[in-house]
mmCIF file of C-alpha atoms in Angstrom:
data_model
loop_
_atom_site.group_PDB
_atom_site.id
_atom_site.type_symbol
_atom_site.label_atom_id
_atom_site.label_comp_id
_atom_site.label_asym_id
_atom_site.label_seq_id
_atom_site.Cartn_x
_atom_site.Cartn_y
_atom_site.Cartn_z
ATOM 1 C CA UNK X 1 85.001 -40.133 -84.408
ATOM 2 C CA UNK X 2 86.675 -37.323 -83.423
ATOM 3 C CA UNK X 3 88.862 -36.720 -80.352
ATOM 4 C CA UNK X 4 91.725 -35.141 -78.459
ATOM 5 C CA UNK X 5 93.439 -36.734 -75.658
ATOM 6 C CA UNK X 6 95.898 -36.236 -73.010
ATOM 7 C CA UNK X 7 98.894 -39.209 -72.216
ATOM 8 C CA UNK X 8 99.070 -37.369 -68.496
ATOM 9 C CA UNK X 9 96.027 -36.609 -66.291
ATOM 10 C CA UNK X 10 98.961 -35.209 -64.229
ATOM 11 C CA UNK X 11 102.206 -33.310 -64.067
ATOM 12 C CA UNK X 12 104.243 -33.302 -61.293
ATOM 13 C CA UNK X 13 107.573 -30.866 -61.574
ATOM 14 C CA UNK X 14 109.683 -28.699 -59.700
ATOM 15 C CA UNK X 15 110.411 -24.821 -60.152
ATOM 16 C CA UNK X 16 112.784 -24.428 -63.184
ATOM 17 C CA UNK X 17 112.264 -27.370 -64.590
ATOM 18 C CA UNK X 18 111.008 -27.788 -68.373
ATOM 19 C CA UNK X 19 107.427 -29.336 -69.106
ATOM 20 C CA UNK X 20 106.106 -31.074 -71.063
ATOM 21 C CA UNK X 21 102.311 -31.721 -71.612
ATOM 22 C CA UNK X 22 101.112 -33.935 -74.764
ATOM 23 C CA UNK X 23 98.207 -34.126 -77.135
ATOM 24 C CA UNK X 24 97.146 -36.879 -79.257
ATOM 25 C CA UNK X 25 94.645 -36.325 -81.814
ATOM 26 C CA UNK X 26 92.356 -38.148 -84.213
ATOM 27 C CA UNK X 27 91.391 -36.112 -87.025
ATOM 28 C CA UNK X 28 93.782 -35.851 -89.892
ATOM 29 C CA UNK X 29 92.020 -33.077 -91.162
ATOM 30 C CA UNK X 30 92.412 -30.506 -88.396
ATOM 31 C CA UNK X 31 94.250 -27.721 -89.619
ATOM 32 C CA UNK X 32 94.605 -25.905 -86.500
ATOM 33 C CA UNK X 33 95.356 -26.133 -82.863
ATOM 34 C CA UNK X 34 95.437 -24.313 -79.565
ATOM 35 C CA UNK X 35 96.450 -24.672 -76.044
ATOM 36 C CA UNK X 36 94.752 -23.255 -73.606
ATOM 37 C CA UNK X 37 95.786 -22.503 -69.576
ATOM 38 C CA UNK X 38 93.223 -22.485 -66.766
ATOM 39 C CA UNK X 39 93.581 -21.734 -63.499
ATOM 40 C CA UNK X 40 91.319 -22.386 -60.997
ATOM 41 C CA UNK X 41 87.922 -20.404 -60.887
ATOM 42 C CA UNK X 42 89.175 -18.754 -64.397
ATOM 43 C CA UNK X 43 88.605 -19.174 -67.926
ATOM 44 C CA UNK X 44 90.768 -20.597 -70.276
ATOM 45 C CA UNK X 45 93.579 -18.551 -71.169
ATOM 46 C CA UNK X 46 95.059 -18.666 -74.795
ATOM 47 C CA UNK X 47 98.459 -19.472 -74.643
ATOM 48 C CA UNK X 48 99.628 -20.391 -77.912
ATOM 49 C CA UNK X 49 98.178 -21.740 -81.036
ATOM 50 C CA UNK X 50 99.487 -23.529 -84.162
ATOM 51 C CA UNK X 51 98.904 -24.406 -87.944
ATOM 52 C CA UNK X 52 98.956 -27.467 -90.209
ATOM 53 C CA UNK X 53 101.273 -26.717 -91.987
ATOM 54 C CA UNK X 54 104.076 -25.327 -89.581
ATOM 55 C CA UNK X 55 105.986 -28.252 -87.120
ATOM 56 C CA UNK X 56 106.985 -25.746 -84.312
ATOM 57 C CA UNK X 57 105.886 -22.281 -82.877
ATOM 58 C CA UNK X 58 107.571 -20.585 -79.874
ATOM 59 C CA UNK X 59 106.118 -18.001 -77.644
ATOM 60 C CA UNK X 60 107.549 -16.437 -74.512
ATOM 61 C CA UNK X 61 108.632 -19.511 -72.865
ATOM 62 C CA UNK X 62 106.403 -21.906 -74.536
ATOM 63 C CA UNK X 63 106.594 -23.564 -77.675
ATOM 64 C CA UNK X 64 104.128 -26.038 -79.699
ATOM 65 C CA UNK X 65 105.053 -28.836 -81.715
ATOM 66 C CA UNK X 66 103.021 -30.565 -83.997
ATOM 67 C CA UNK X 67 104.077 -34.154 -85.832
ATOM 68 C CA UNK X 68 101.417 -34.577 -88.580
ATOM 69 C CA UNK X 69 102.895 -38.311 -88.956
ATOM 70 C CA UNK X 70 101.632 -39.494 -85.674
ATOM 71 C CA UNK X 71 98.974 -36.828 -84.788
ATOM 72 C CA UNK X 72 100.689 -35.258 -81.870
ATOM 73 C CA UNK X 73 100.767 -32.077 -80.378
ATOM 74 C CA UNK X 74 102.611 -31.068 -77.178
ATOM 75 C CA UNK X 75 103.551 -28.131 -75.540
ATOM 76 C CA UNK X 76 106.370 -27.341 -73.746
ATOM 77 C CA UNK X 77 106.830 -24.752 -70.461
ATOM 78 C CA UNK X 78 110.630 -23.569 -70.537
ATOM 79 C CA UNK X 79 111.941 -23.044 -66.837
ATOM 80 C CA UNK X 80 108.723 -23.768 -65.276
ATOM 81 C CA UNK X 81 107.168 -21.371 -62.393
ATOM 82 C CA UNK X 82 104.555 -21.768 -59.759
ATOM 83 C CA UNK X 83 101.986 -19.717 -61.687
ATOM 84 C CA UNK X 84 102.534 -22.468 -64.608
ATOM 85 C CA UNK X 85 100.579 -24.400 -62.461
ATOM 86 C CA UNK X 86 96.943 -24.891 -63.995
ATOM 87 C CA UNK X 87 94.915 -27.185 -65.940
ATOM 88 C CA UNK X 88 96.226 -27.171 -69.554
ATOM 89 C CA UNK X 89 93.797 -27.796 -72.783
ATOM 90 C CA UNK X 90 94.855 -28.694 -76.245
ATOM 91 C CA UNK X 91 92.352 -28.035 -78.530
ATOM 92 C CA UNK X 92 91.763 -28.608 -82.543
ATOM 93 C CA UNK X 93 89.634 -27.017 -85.461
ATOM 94 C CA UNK X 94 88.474 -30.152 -87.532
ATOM 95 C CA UNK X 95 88.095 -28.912 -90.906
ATOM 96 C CA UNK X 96 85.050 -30.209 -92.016
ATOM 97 C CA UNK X 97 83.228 -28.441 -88.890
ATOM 98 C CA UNK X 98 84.027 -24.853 -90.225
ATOM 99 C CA UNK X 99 86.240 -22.890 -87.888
ATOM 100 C CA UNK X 100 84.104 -22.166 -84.884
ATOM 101 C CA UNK X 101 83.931 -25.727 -83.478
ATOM 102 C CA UNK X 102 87.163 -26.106 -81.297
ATOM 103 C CA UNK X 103 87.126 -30.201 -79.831
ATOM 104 C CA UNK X 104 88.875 -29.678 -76.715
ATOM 105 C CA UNK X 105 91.195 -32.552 -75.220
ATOM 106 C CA UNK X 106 90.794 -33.798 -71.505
ATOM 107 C CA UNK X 107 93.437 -31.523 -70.141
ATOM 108 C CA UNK X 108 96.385 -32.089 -68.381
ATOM 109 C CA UNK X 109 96.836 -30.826 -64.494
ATOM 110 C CA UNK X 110 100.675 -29.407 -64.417
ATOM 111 C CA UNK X 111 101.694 -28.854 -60.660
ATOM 112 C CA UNK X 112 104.747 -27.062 -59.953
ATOM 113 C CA UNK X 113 106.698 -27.420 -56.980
ATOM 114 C CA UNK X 114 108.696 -24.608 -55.458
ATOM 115 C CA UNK P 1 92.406 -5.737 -75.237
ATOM 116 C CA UNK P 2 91.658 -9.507 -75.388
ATOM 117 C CA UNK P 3 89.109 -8.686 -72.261
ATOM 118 C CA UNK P 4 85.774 -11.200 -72.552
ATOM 119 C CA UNK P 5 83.598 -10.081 -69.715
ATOM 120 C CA UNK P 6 80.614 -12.048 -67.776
ATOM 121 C CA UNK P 7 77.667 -11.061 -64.868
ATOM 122 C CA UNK P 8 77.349 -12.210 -62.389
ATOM 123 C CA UNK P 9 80.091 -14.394 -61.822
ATOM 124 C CA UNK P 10 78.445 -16.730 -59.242
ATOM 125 C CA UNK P 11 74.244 -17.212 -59.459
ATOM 126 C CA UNK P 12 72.423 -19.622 -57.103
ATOM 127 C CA UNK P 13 68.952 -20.503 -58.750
ATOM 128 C CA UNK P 14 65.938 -22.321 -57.840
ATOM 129 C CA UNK P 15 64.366 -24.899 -59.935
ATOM 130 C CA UNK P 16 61.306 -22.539 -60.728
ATOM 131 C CA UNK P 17 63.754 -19.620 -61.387
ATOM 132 C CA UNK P 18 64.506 -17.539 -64.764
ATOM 133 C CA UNK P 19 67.626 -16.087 -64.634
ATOM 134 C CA UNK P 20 69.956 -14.713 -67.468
ATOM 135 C CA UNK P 21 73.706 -14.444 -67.803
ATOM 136 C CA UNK P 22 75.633 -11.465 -69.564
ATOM 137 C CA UNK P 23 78.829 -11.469 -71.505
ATOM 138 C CA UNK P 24 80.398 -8.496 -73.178
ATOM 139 C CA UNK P 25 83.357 -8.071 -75.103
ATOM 140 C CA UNK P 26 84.768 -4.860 -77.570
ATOM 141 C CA UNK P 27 86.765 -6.427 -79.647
ATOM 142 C CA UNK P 28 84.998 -6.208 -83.045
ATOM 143 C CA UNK P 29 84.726 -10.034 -82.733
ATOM 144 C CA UNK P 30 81.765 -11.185 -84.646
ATOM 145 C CA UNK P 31 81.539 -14.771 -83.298
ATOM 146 C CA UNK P 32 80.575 -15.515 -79.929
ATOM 147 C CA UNK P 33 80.258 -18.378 -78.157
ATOM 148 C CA UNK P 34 78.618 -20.267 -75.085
ATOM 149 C CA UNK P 35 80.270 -23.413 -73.324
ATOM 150 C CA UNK P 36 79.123 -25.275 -70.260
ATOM 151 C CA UNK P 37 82.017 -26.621 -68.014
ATOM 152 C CA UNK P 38 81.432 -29.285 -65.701
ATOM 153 C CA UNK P 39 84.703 -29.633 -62.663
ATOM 154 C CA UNK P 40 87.474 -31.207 -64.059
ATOM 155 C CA UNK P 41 85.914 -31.872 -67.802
ATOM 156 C CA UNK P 42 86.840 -29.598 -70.660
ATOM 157 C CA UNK P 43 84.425 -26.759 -72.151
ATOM 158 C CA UNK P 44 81.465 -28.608 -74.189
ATOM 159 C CA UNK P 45 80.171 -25.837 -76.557
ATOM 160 C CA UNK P 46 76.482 -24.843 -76.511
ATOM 161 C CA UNK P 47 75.734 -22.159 -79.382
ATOM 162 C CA UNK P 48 77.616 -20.392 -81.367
ATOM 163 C CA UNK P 49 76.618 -16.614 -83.002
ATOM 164 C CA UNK P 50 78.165 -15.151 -85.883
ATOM 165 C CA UNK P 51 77.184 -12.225 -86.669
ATOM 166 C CA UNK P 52 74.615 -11.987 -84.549
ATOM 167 C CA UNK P 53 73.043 -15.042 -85.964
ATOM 168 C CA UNK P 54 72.649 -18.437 -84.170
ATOM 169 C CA UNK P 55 74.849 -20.614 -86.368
ATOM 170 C CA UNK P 56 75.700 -23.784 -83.972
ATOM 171 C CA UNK P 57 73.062 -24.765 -81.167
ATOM 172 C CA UNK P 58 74.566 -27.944 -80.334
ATOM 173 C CA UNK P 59 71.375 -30.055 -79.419
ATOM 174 C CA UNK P 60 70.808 -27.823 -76.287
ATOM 175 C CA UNK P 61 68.041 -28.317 -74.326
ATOM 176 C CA UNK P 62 65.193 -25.326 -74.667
ATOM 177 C CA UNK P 63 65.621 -24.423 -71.127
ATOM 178 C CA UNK P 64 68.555 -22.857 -72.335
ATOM 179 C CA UNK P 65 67.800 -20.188 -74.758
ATOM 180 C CA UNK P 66 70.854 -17.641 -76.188
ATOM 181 C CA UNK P 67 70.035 -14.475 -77.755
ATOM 182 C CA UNK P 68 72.242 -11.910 -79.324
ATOM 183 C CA UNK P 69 71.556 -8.133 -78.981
ATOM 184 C CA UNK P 70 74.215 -7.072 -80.854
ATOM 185 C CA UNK P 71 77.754 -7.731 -81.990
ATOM 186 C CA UNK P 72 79.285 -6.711 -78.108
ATOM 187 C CA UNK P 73 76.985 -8.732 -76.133
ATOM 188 C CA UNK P 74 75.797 -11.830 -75.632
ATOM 189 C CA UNK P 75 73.346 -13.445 -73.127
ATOM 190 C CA UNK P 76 72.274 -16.882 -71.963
ATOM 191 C CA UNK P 77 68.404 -17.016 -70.823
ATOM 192 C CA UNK P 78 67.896 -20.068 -68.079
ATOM 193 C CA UNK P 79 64.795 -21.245 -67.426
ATOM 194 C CA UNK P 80 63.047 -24.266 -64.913
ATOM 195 C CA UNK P 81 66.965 -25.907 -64.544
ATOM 196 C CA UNK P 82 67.956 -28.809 -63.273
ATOM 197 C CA UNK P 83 70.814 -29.063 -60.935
ATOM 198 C CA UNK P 84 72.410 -31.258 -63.053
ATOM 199 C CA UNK P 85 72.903 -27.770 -64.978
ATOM 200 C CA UNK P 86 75.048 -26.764 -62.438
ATOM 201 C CA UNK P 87 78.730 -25.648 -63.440
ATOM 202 C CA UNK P 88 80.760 -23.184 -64.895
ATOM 203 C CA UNK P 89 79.249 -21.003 -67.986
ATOM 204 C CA UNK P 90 82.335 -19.632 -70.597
ATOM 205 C CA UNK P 91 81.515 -17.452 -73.218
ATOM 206 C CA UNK P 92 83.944 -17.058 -75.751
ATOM 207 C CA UNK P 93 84.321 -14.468 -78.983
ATOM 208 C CA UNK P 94 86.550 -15.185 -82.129
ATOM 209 C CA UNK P 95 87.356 -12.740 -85.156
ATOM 210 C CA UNK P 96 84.794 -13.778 -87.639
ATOM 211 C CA UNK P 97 86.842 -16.408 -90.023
ATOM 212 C CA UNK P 98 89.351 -17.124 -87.163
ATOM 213 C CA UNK P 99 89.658 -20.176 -84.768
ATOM 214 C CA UNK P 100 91.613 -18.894 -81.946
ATOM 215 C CA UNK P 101 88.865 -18.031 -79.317
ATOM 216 C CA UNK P 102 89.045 -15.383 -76.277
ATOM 217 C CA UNK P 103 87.429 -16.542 -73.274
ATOM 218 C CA UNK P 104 85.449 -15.015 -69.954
ATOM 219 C CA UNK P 105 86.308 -15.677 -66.651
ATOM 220 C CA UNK P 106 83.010 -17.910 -66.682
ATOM 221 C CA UNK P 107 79.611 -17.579 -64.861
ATOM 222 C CA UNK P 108 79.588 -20.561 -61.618
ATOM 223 C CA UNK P 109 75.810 -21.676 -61.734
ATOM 224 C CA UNK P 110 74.309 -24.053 -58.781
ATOM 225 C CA UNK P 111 70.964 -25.086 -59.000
ATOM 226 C CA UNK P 112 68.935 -25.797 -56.277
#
């Protein structure tokens, strides 16, 4: 069936640091994918989202990269701050589910240490 | 403005209760979207609207009941609970056509 997973339940790092959080996937056919910060007590918060047919997207200190070959997303946090520290959600659009089903992974706790 | 907003934002309930939640957003998104979140699980999407029609209701029980008012709002009707129903309630809106999905700082729902 169809699933996203997480490698790390948690993410230990200290300030400044880079991070990286992973993503494995299932579903060859997904097309799209998202990653998503919450904090606690808040909604998700869109952070950065990718495309099929791209391998790497950068945003303001974040950037996604996406290996087809081996279904694997991850997302990395450049010089990583206190406020990084949340619960962090990959997400994918399966294809064949039309695009308003998002499959969410287990998410990944990131703590950052000042 | 990527603002999704929900009332209240906590709600205690009886068993017997009927309660509703709100969510608004003035985007011009015409998808909208309810998600149940348990502590420490992901979002596990309920219904889905697009424009203003129920397209997804993803085997939710009928004490649940969404309704659409119009393309801004979006409510979730609860009726006789359980307090296994108890957790956070996200709505979400999309662009219609689009994936990427804005969400609300969430409704926290105990049942009693």
């Amino acid at each position: 069936g169809e699933s996203v997973g997480l490698h790390l339940p948690t993410l230990s790092v200290q300030e400044g640091d880079n991070s990286i959080i992973n993503c494995a996937y299932s579903n060859s056919a997904s097309d799209y994918f998202i990653w998503y910060k919450q904090e606690s007590g808040k909604g998700p918060q869109f952070i950065i989202d990718i495309r099929s047919n791209m391998d790497k997207r950068q945003g303001q200190r974040v950037t996604v990269l996406l290996n087809k070959t081996v279904k694997h997303l991850s997302l990395q946090i450049a010089a990583t701050q206190p406020g990084d520290s949340a619960v962090y959600f990959c997400a994918e659009n399966p294809m064949n589910t039309g695009f308003q089903k998002l499959v969410f992974g287990t998410g990944t706790r990131l703590l950052v240490s000042p | 403005d990527t603002e999704v907003t929900q009332t209240p934002k906590h709600l205690v309930m009886g068993m017997t209760n009927k309660k509703s939640l709100k969510c608004e957003q003035h985007m011009g998104h015409r998808a909208m979207y309810w998600y149940k979140q348990k502590a420490k699980k992901p979002p596990e999407l309920m219904f889905v609207y697009s424009y203003e029609k129920l397209s997804i209701n993803e085997s939710v029980p009928s004490r649940f009941s969404p309704e659409c008012p119009n393309s801004s709002l979006l409510n979730l009707h609860l009726h006789a609970l359980q307090p296994e129903d108890s957790a956070l309630y996200l709505c979400a809106s999309s662009e219609a056509g689009v994936e990427t999905q804005y969400f609300g700082p969430g409704t926290r729902l105990l049942v009693l």
